[in-house]
Amino acid sequence: DTGVSQNPRHKITKRGQNVTFRCDPISEHNRLYWYRQTLGQGPEFLTYFQNEAQLEKSRLLSDRFSAERPKGSFSTLEIQRTEQGDSAMYLCASSLAGVKETQYFGPGTRLLVL
Amino acid sequence: AQTVTQSQPEMSVQEAETVTLSCTYDTSENNYYLFWYKQPPSRQMILVIRQEAYKQQNATENRFSVNFQKAAKSFSLKISDSQLGDTAMYFCAFSRNYGGSQGNLIFGKGTKLSVKP
């Protein structure tokens, strides 16, 4: 069990560029969640997958955001035409669905849009 | 819509003392889960304790315990014998209960706890 990993850990980009983040969940976990955390706030839910199916998307997830989880393993979150308001920490969590489900968080990817 | 409110942005406690962090929430659901997560400086978030709403008994995990008041929609965290390693942001979170499974977490804004030697 190596934990949830996220890459890159830090990303600086210019406004208007596209960025892609990757999350590798704990290997046997079938659920994967994406959250966004801005300074001084708690994480806000963006979307989640069960296996390869994207089951729920938040209204926060504008059409510039897209997430995939091919083959139900790792997941990618892409932001197109980045805006300064997209600057935040993007957190990934994985879990095994069930009564004692616990979401295990990764270290996050910190995005700065200049 | 569910909301979670943490009214204490910052708190401090002396090492070995006891501290209580407050959390209130709003929901029309009857079955749900409540959580406290800890986010140490520059480290990832970890689960501290979980409470299932249908259980009247308050959850405990070693030095951590909760006071769950369902009617008042209150869910406070008590940390006993505080240690320097308890210094962190603490987030209260809510999740709906979908037939036993969780959904996404809804977090409060957090309380920054500093444990002083």
PDB file of C-alpha atoms in Angstrom:
ATOM      1  CA  ASP A   1       0.000   0.000   0.000  1.00  0.00           C
ATOM      2  CA  THR A   2       1.883   3.007  -1.271  1.00  0.00           C
ATOM      3  CA  GLY A   3      -0.916   5.496  -0.729  1.00  0.00           C
ATOM      4  CA  VAL A   4      -2.525   7.895  -3.166  1.00  0.00           C
ATOM      5  CA  SER A   5      -0.044   9.721  -5.368  1.00  0.00           C
ATOM      6  CA  GLN A   6      -0.527  12.839  -7.432  1.00  0.00           C
ATOM      7  CA  ASN A   7       1.607  14.369 -10.157  1.00  0.00           C
ATOM      8  CA  PRO A   8       2.858  16.940 -10.604  1.00  0.00           C
ATOM      9  CA  ARG A   9       2.998  18.312  -7.064  1.00  0.00           C
ATOM     10  CA  HIS A  10       3.284  21.881  -8.312  1.00  0.00           C
ATOM     11  CA  LYS A  11       2.312  23.500 -11.594  1.00  0.00           C
ATOM     12  CA  ILE A  12       2.760  27.093 -12.716  1.00  0.00           C
ATOM     13  CA  THR A  13       1.080  28.061 -15.960  1.00  0.00           C
ATOM     14  CA  LYS A  14       0.046  31.118 -17.867  1.00  0.00           C
ATOM     15  CA  ARG A  15      -3.566  32.106 -18.256  1.00  0.00           C
ATOM     16  CA  GLY A  16      -5.130  30.437 -21.258  1.00  0.00           C
ATOM     17  CA  GLN A  17      -2.925  27.350 -21.203  1.00  0.00           C
ATOM     18  CA  ASN A  18      -4.198  23.819 -20.670  1.00  0.00           C
ATOM     19  CA  VAL A  19      -3.013  21.716 -17.750  1.00  0.00           C
ATOM     20  CA  THR A  20      -3.457  18.050 -16.833  1.00  0.00           C
ATOM     21  CA  PHE A  21      -3.056  16.441 -13.432  1.00  0.00           C
ATOM     22  CA  ARG A  22      -2.756  12.766 -12.662  1.00  0.00           C
ATOM     23  CA  CYS A  23      -3.916  10.770  -9.643  1.00  0.00           C
ATOM     24  CA  ASP A  24      -2.892   7.196  -8.892  1.00  0.00           C
ATOM     25  CA  PRO A  25      -5.211   5.680  -6.275  1.00  0.00           C
ATOM     26  CA  ILE A  26      -4.522   2.890  -3.821  1.00  0.00           C
ATOM     27  CA  SER A  27      -4.513  -0.191  -6.023  1.00  0.00           C
ATOM     28  CA  GLU A  28      -7.627  -2.044  -4.826  1.00  0.00           C
ATOM     29  CA  HIS A  29      -9.777   1.087  -4.444  1.00  0.00           C
ATOM     30  CA  ASN A  30     -12.723   1.326  -6.828  1.00  0.00           C
ATOM     31  CA  ARG A  31     -13.720   4.923  -6.045  1.00  0.00           C
ATOM     32  CA  LEU A  32     -11.771   8.029  -6.888  1.00  0.00           C
ATOM     33  CA  TYR A  33     -12.696  11.592  -5.943  1.00  0.00           C
ATOM     34  CA  TRP A  34     -11.397  14.996  -7.026  1.00  0.00           C
ATOM     35  CA  TYR A  35     -11.627  18.044  -4.759  1.00  0.00           C
ATOM     36  CA  ARG A  36     -10.379  21.611  -5.022  1.00  0.00           C
ATOM     37  CA  GLN A  37      -9.070  23.564  -2.037  1.00  0.00           C
ATOM     38  CA  THR A  38      -8.423  27.304  -2.077  1.00  0.00           C
ATOM     39  CA  LEU A  39      -6.553  29.187   0.613  1.00  0.00           C
ATOM     40  CA  GLY A  40      -8.448  29.371   3.879  1.00  0.00           C
ATOM     41  CA  GLN A  41     -11.200  27.049   2.730  1.00  0.00           C
ATOM     42  CA  GLY A  42     -12.056  23.417   3.106  1.00  0.00           C
ATOM     43  CA  PRO A  43     -11.889  21.140   0.077  1.00  0.00           C
ATOM     44  CA  GLU A  44     -14.796  21.377  -2.362  1.00  0.00           C
ATOM     45  CA  PHE A  45     -16.025  18.356  -4.262  1.00  0.00           C
ATOM     46  CA  LEU A  46     -15.538  18.346  -8.031  1.00  0.00           C
ATOM     47  CA  THR A  47     -16.323  14.853  -9.300  1.00  0.00           C
ATOM     48  CA  TYR A  48     -16.033  11.168  -8.541  1.00  0.00           C
ATOM     49  CA  PHE A  49     -15.680   7.836 -10.284  1.00  0.00           C
ATOM     50  CA  GLN A  50     -16.649   4.331  -9.396  1.00  0.00           C
ATOM     51  CA  ASN A  51     -14.385   2.143 -11.466  1.00  0.00           C
ATOM     52  CA  GLU A  52     -14.303   3.877 -14.866  1.00  0.00           C
ATOM     53  CA  ALA A  53     -17.769   5.458 -14.591  1.00  0.00           C
ATOM     54  CA  GLN A  54     -18.018   9.124 -13.667  1.00  0.00           C
ATOM     55  CA  LEU A  55     -20.995   9.072 -11.306  1.00  0.00           C
ATOM     56  CA  GLU A  56     -21.299  12.653 -10.134  1.00  0.00           C
ATOM     57  CA  LYS A  57     -20.075  16.092 -11.131  1.00  0.00           C
ATOM     58  CA  SER A  58     -20.330  19.266  -9.085  1.00  0.00           C
ATOM     59  CA  ARG A  59     -21.659  22.500 -10.537  1.00  0.00           C
ATOM     60  CA  LEU A  60     -18.142  23.795  -9.792  1.00  0.00           C
ATOM     61  CA  LEU A  61     -16.904  21.643 -12.657  1.00  0.00           C
ATOM     62  CA  SER A  62     -17.315  24.037 -15.567  1.00  0.00           C
ATOM     63  CA  ASP A  63     -17.077  22.886 -19.165  1.00  0.00           C
ATOM     64  CA  ARG A  64     -13.373  23.801 -19.105  1.00  0.00           C
ATOM     65  CA  PHE A  65     -12.785  20.935 -16.691  1.00  0.00           C
ATOM     66  CA  SER A  66     -12.800  17.299 -17.723  1.00  0.00           C
ATOM     67  CA  ALA A  67     -11.878  14.194 -15.817  1.00  0.00           C
ATOM     68  CA  GLU A  68     -11.299  10.639 -16.932  1.00  0.00           C
ATOM     69  CA  ARG A  69     -10.524   7.332 -15.335  1.00  0.00           C
ATOM     70  CA  PRO A  70      -9.739   4.919 -18.129  1.00  0.00           C
ATOM     71  CA  LYS A  71      -9.815   1.260 -17.116  1.00  0.00           C
ATOM     72  CA  GLY A  72     -10.779   2.248 -13.591  1.00  0.00           C
ATOM     73  CA  SER A  73      -7.210   2.804 -12.471  1.00  0.00           C
ATOM     74  CA  PHE A  74      -5.486   6.199 -12.517  1.00  0.00           C
ATOM     75  CA  SER A  75      -7.418   9.372 -13.221  1.00  0.00           C
ATOM     76  CA  THR A  76      -6.619  12.611 -15.003  1.00  0.00           C
ATOM     77  CA  LEU A  77      -8.111  16.036 -14.471  1.00  0.00           C
ATOM     78  CA  GLU A  78      -7.669  18.497 -17.316  1.00  0.00           C
ATOM     79  CA  ILE A  79      -8.334  22.210 -17.173  1.00  0.00           C
ATOM     80  CA  GLN A  80      -8.568  23.963 -20.514  1.00  0.00           C
ATOM     81  CA  ARG A  81      -7.977  27.691 -21.033  1.00  0.00           C
ATOM     82  CA  THR A  82      -6.908  28.214 -17.430  1.00  0.00           C
ATOM     83  CA  GLU A  83      -8.005  31.323 -15.572  1.00  0.00           C
ATOM     84  CA  GLN A  84      -6.445  32.974 -12.519  1.00  0.00           C
ATOM     85  CA  GLY A  85      -9.423  31.782 -10.479  1.00  0.00           C
ATOM     86  CA  ASP A  86      -8.372  28.195 -11.133  1.00  0.00           C
ATOM     87  CA  SER A  87      -5.352  28.684  -8.853  1.00  0.00           C
ATOM     88  CA  ALA A  88      -5.860  26.201  -6.023  1.00  0.00           C
ATOM     89  CA  MET A  89      -4.761  22.893  -4.562  1.00  0.00           C
ATOM     90  CA  TYR A  90      -6.332  19.973  -6.417  1.00  0.00           C
ATOM     91  CA  LEU A  91      -6.794  16.965  -4.171  1.00  0.00           C
ATOM     92  CA  CYS A  92      -7.479  13.395  -5.132  1.00  0.00           C
ATOM     93  CA  ALA A  93      -8.875  10.761  -2.785  1.00  0.00           C
ATOM     94  CA  SER A  94      -9.565   7.081  -3.255  1.00  0.00           C
ATOM     95  CA  SER A  95     -11.679   4.591  -1.350  1.00  0.00           C
ATOM     96  CA  LEU A  96     -13.209   1.149  -1.382  1.00  0.00           C
ATOM     97  CA  ALA A  97     -16.990   1.449  -1.563  1.00  0.00           C
ATOM     98  CA  GLY A  98     -18.793  -0.099   1.385  1.00  0.00           C
ATOM     99  CA  VAL A  99     -20.025   0.466   4.905  1.00  0.00           C
ATOM    100  CA  LYS A 100     -16.622   1.339   6.296  1.00  0.00           C
ATOM    101  CA  GLU A 101     -15.603   3.426   3.305  1.00  0.00           C
ATOM    102  CA  THR A 102     -12.739   5.774   4.110  1.00  0.00           C
ATOM    103  CA  GLN A 103     -11.409   8.325   1.650  1.00  0.00           C
ATOM    104  CA  TYR A 104      -7.612   8.401   1.584  1.00  0.00           C
ATOM    105  CA  PHE A 105      -6.205  11.640   0.258  1.00  0.00           C
ATOM    106  CA  GLY A 106      -3.177  12.293  -1.867  1.00  0.00           C
ATOM    107  CA  PRO A 107      -0.729  15.157  -1.289  1.00  0.00           C
ATOM    108  CA  GLY A 108      -2.403  17.354  -3.884  1.00  0.00           C
ATOM    109  CA  THR A 109      -1.280  19.326  -6.922  1.00  0.00           C
ATOM    110  CA  ARG A 110      -0.844  23.035  -6.326  1.00  0.00           C
ATOM    111  CA  LEU A 111      -1.744  25.070  -9.410  1.00  0.00           C
ATOM    112  CA  LEU A 112      -0.762  28.698  -9.889  1.00  0.00           C
ATOM    113  CA  VAL A 113      -2.146  30.498 -12.923  1.00  0.00           C
ATOM    114  CA  LEU A 114      -0.277  33.683 -13.775  1.00  0.00           C
TER     115      LEU A 114
ATOM    116  CA  ALA B   1     -28.250  21.387   0.370  1.00  0.00           C
ATOM    117  CA  GLN B   2     -25.952  20.325   3.171  1.00  0.00           C
ATOM    118  CA  THR B   3     -23.647  22.803   4.878  1.00  0.00           C
ATOM    119  CA  VAL B   4     -20.932  22.433   7.493  1.00  0.00           C
ATOM    120  CA  THR B   5     -19.882  25.320   9.737  1.00  0.00           C
ATOM    121  CA  GLN B   6     -16.778  25.592  11.866  1.00  0.00           C
ATOM    122  CA  SER B   7     -16.946  28.804  13.866  1.00  0.00           C
ATOM    123  CA  GLN B   8     -13.416  28.739  15.306  1.00  0.00           C
ATOM    124  CA  PRO B   9     -10.842  29.724  12.664  1.00  0.00           C
ATOM    125  CA  GLU B  10      -7.942  29.260  15.082  1.00  0.00           C
ATOM    126  CA  MET B  11      -7.374  27.690  18.478  1.00  0.00           C
ATOM    127  CA  SER B  12      -4.398  26.958  20.652  1.00  0.00           C
ATOM    128  CA  VAL B  13      -3.828  24.572  23.540  1.00  0.00           C
ATOM    129  CA  GLN B  14      -0.960  23.733  25.840  1.00  0.00           C
ATOM    130  CA  GLU B  15       0.675  20.373  25.442  1.00  0.00           C
ATOM    131  CA  ALA B  16      -1.052  17.677  27.572  1.00  0.00           C
ATOM    132  CA  GLU B  17      -4.212  19.772  27.927  1.00  0.00           C
ATOM    133  CA  THR B  18      -7.636  19.068  26.429  1.00  0.00           C
ATOM    134  CA  VAL B  19      -9.220  21.064  23.617  1.00  0.00           C
ATOM    135  CA  THR B  20     -12.633  20.921  21.943  1.00  0.00           C
ATOM    136  CA  LEU B  21     -13.262  21.948  18.338  1.00  0.00           C
ATOM    137  CA  SER B  22     -16.807  22.862  17.333  1.00  0.00           C
ATOM    138  CA  CYS B  23     -18.781  21.945  14.238  1.00  0.00           C
ATOM    139  CA  THR B  24     -22.403  22.399  13.269  1.00  0.00           C
ATOM    140  CA  TYR B  25     -24.099  21.175  10.130  1.00  0.00           C
ATOM    141  CA  ASP B  26     -27.359  21.486   8.321  1.00  0.00           C
ATOM    142  CA  THR B  27     -29.129  18.706   6.470  1.00  0.00           C
ATOM    143  CA  SER B  28     -32.588  17.328   5.872  1.00  0.00           C
ATOM    144  CA  GLU B  29     -31.199  13.807   5.640  1.00  0.00           C
ATOM    145  CA  ASN B  30     -31.752  11.322   8.447  1.00  0.00           C
ATOM    146  CA  ASN B  31     -28.935   8.941   7.589  1.00  0.00           C
ATOM    147  CA  TYR B  32     -25.488  10.354   7.067  1.00  0.00           C
ATOM    148  CA  TYR B  33     -21.891  10.225   8.211  1.00  0.00           C
ATOM    149  CA  LEU B  34     -19.821  12.856   9.966  1.00  0.00           C
ATOM    150  CA  PHE B  35     -16.050  13.017  10.015  1.00  0.00           C
ATOM    151  CA  TRP B  36     -13.118  14.913  11.399  1.00  0.00           C
ATOM    152  CA  TYR B  37     -10.090  15.115   9.131  1.00  0.00           C
ATOM    153  CA  LYS B  38      -6.651  16.414  10.061  1.00  0.00           C
ATOM    154  CA  GLN B  39      -4.367  18.234   7.612  1.00  0.00           C
ATOM    155  CA  PRO B  40      -0.881  18.780   9.095  1.00  0.00           C
ATOM    156  CA  PRO B  41       1.241  21.562   7.582  1.00  0.00           C
ATOM    157  CA  SER B  42       2.379  20.556   4.079  1.00  0.00           C
ATOM    158  CA  ARG B  43       1.104  17.024   4.556  1.00  0.00           C
ATOM    159  CA  GLN B  44      -1.882  15.155   3.285  1.00  0.00           C
ATOM    160  CA  MET B  45      -5.272  14.968   4.908  1.00  0.00           C
ATOM    161  CA  ILE B  46      -5.985  11.970   7.116  1.00  0.00           C
ATOM    162  CA  LEU B  47      -9.149  10.730   8.775  1.00  0.00           C
ATOM    163  CA  VAL B  48      -9.254  11.234  12.545  1.00  0.00           C
ATOM    164  CA  ILE B  49     -12.665   9.888  13.468  1.00  0.00           C
ATOM    165  CA  ARG B  50     -16.017   8.941  11.927  1.00  0.00           C
ATOM    166  CA  GLN B  51     -19.570   8.976  13.311  1.00  0.00           C
ATOM    167  CA  GLU B  52     -22.580   7.265  11.798  1.00  0.00           C
ATOM    168  CA  ALA B  53     -25.732   9.313  12.381  1.00  0.00           C
ATOM    169  CA  TYR B  54     -27.890   6.315  13.280  1.00  0.00           C
ATOM    170  CA  LYS B  55     -25.559   5.427  16.153  1.00  0.00           C
ATOM    171  CA  GLN B  56     -26.294   7.229  19.397  1.00  0.00           C
ATOM    172  CA  GLN B  57     -22.983   6.257  20.959  1.00  0.00           C
ATOM    173  CA  ASN B  58     -20.249   8.816  20.452  1.00  0.00           C
ATOM    174  CA  ALA B  59     -17.234   7.577  18.515  1.00  0.00           C
ATOM    175  CA  THR B  60     -13.814   7.443  20.154  1.00  0.00           C
ATOM    176  CA  GLU B  61     -10.347   6.795  18.750  1.00  0.00           C
ATOM    177  CA  ASN B  62      -7.656   6.798  21.421  1.00  0.00           C
ATOM    178  CA  ARG B  63      -7.224  10.452  22.503  1.00  0.00           C
ATOM    179  CA  PHE B  64      -9.913  11.671  20.102  1.00  0.00           C
ATOM    180  CA  SER B  65     -13.618  11.598  20.876  1.00  0.00           C
ATOM    181  CA  VAL B  66     -16.709  13.302  19.565  1.00  0.00           C
ATOM    182  CA  ASN B  67     -19.834  14.761  21.090  1.00  0.00           C
ATOM    183  CA  PHE B  68     -22.572  14.063  18.549  1.00  0.00           C
ATOM    184  CA  GLN B  69     -25.839  15.869  19.202  1.00  0.00           C
ATOM    185  CA  LYS B  70     -28.124  14.880  16.321  1.00  0.00           C
ATOM    186  CA  ALA B  71     -31.099  17.048  17.256  1.00  0.00           C
ATOM    187  CA  ALA B  72     -28.874  20.093  17.623  1.00  0.00           C
ATOM    188  CA  LYS B  73     -26.887  19.123  14.492  1.00  0.00           C
ATOM    189  CA  SER B  74     -23.678  19.538  16.423  1.00  0.00           C
ATOM    190  CA  PHE B  75     -20.518  17.444  16.133  1.00  0.00           C
ATOM    191  CA  SER B  76     -17.580  18.558  18.268  1.00  0.00           C
ATOM    192  CA  LEU B  77     -14.144  16.956  18.518  1.00  0.00           C
ATOM    193  CA  LYS B  78     -12.341  16.591  21.831  1.00  0.00           C
ATOM    194  CA  ILE B  79      -8.610  16.013  21.849  1.00  0.00           C
ATOM    195  CA  SER B  80      -7.269  14.830  25.177  1.00  0.00           C
ATOM    196  CA  ASP B  81      -3.635  14.964  26.293  1.00  0.00           C
ATOM    197  CA  SER B  82      -2.746  17.192  23.323  1.00  0.00           C
ATOM    198  CA  GLN B  83       0.577  16.483  21.654  1.00  0.00           C
ATOM    199  CA  LEU B  84       2.788  18.685  19.488  1.00  0.00           C
ATOM    200  CA  GLY B  85       1.988  16.402  16.547  1.00  0.00           C
ATOM    201  CA  ASP B  86      -1.677  17.359  16.830  1.00  0.00           C
ATOM    202  CA  THR B  87      -0.814  20.776  15.378  1.00  0.00           C
ATOM    203  CA  ALA B  88      -2.789  20.899  12.120  1.00  0.00           C
ATOM    204  CA  MET B  89      -5.871  22.160  10.335  1.00  0.00           C
ATOM    205  CA  TYR B  90      -8.913  20.193  11.406  1.00  0.00           C
ATOM    206  CA  PHE B  91     -11.845  19.860   9.050  1.00  0.00           C
ATOM    207  CA  CYS B  92     -15.318  18.704   9.933  1.00  0.00           C
ATOM    208  CA  ALA B  93     -17.034  16.921   7.040  1.00  0.00           C
ATOM    209  CA  PHE B  94     -20.438  15.483   6.144  1.00  0.00           C
ATOM    210  CA  SER B  95     -21.405  12.730   3.763  1.00  0.00           C
ATOM    211  CA  ARG B  96     -24.773  11.361   2.819  1.00  0.00           C
ATOM    212  CA  ASN B  97     -25.421   7.691   3.519  1.00  0.00           C
ATOM    213  CA  TYR B  98     -26.365   5.817   0.355  1.00  0.00           C
ATOM    214  CA  GLY B  99     -27.484   2.493   1.740  1.00  0.00           C
ATOM    215  CA  GLY B 100     -24.351   2.204   3.816  1.00  0.00           C
ATOM    216  CA  SER B 101     -21.930   3.748   1.350  1.00  0.00           C
ATOM    217  CA  GLN B 102     -20.610   7.285   1.436  1.00  0.00           C
ATOM    218  CA  GLY B 103     -20.881   9.934  -1.167  1.00  0.00           C
ATOM    219  CA  ASN B 104     -18.673  12.943  -1.641  1.00  0.00           C
ATOM    220  CA  LEU B 105     -17.522  14.843   1.431  1.00  0.00           C
ATOM    221  CA  ILE B 106     -18.758  18.340   2.273  1.00  0.00           C
ATOM    222  CA  PHE B 107     -16.192  20.163   4.374  1.00  0.00           C
ATOM    223  CA  GLY B 108     -16.249  23.093   6.754  1.00  0.00           C
ATOM    224  CA  LYS B 109     -13.665  25.865   6.473  1.00  0.00           C
ATOM    225  CA  GLY B 110     -11.449  24.319   9.087  1.00  0.00           C
ATOM    226  CA  THR B 111      -9.967  25.182  12.467  1.00  0.00           C
ATOM    227  CA  LYS B 112      -6.236  25.767  12.752  1.00  0.00           C
ATOM    228  CA  LEU B 113      -5.058  24.141  15.983  1.00  0.00           C
ATOM    229  CA  SER B 114      -1.694  24.981  17.483  1.00  0.00           C
ATOM    230  CA  VAL B 115      -0.343  22.889  20.340  1.00  0.00           C
ATOM    231  CA  LYS B 116       2.167  24.848  22.391  1.00  0.00           C
ATOM    232  CA  PRO B 117       4.979  23.249  24.414  1.00  0.00           C
TER     233      PRO B 117
END
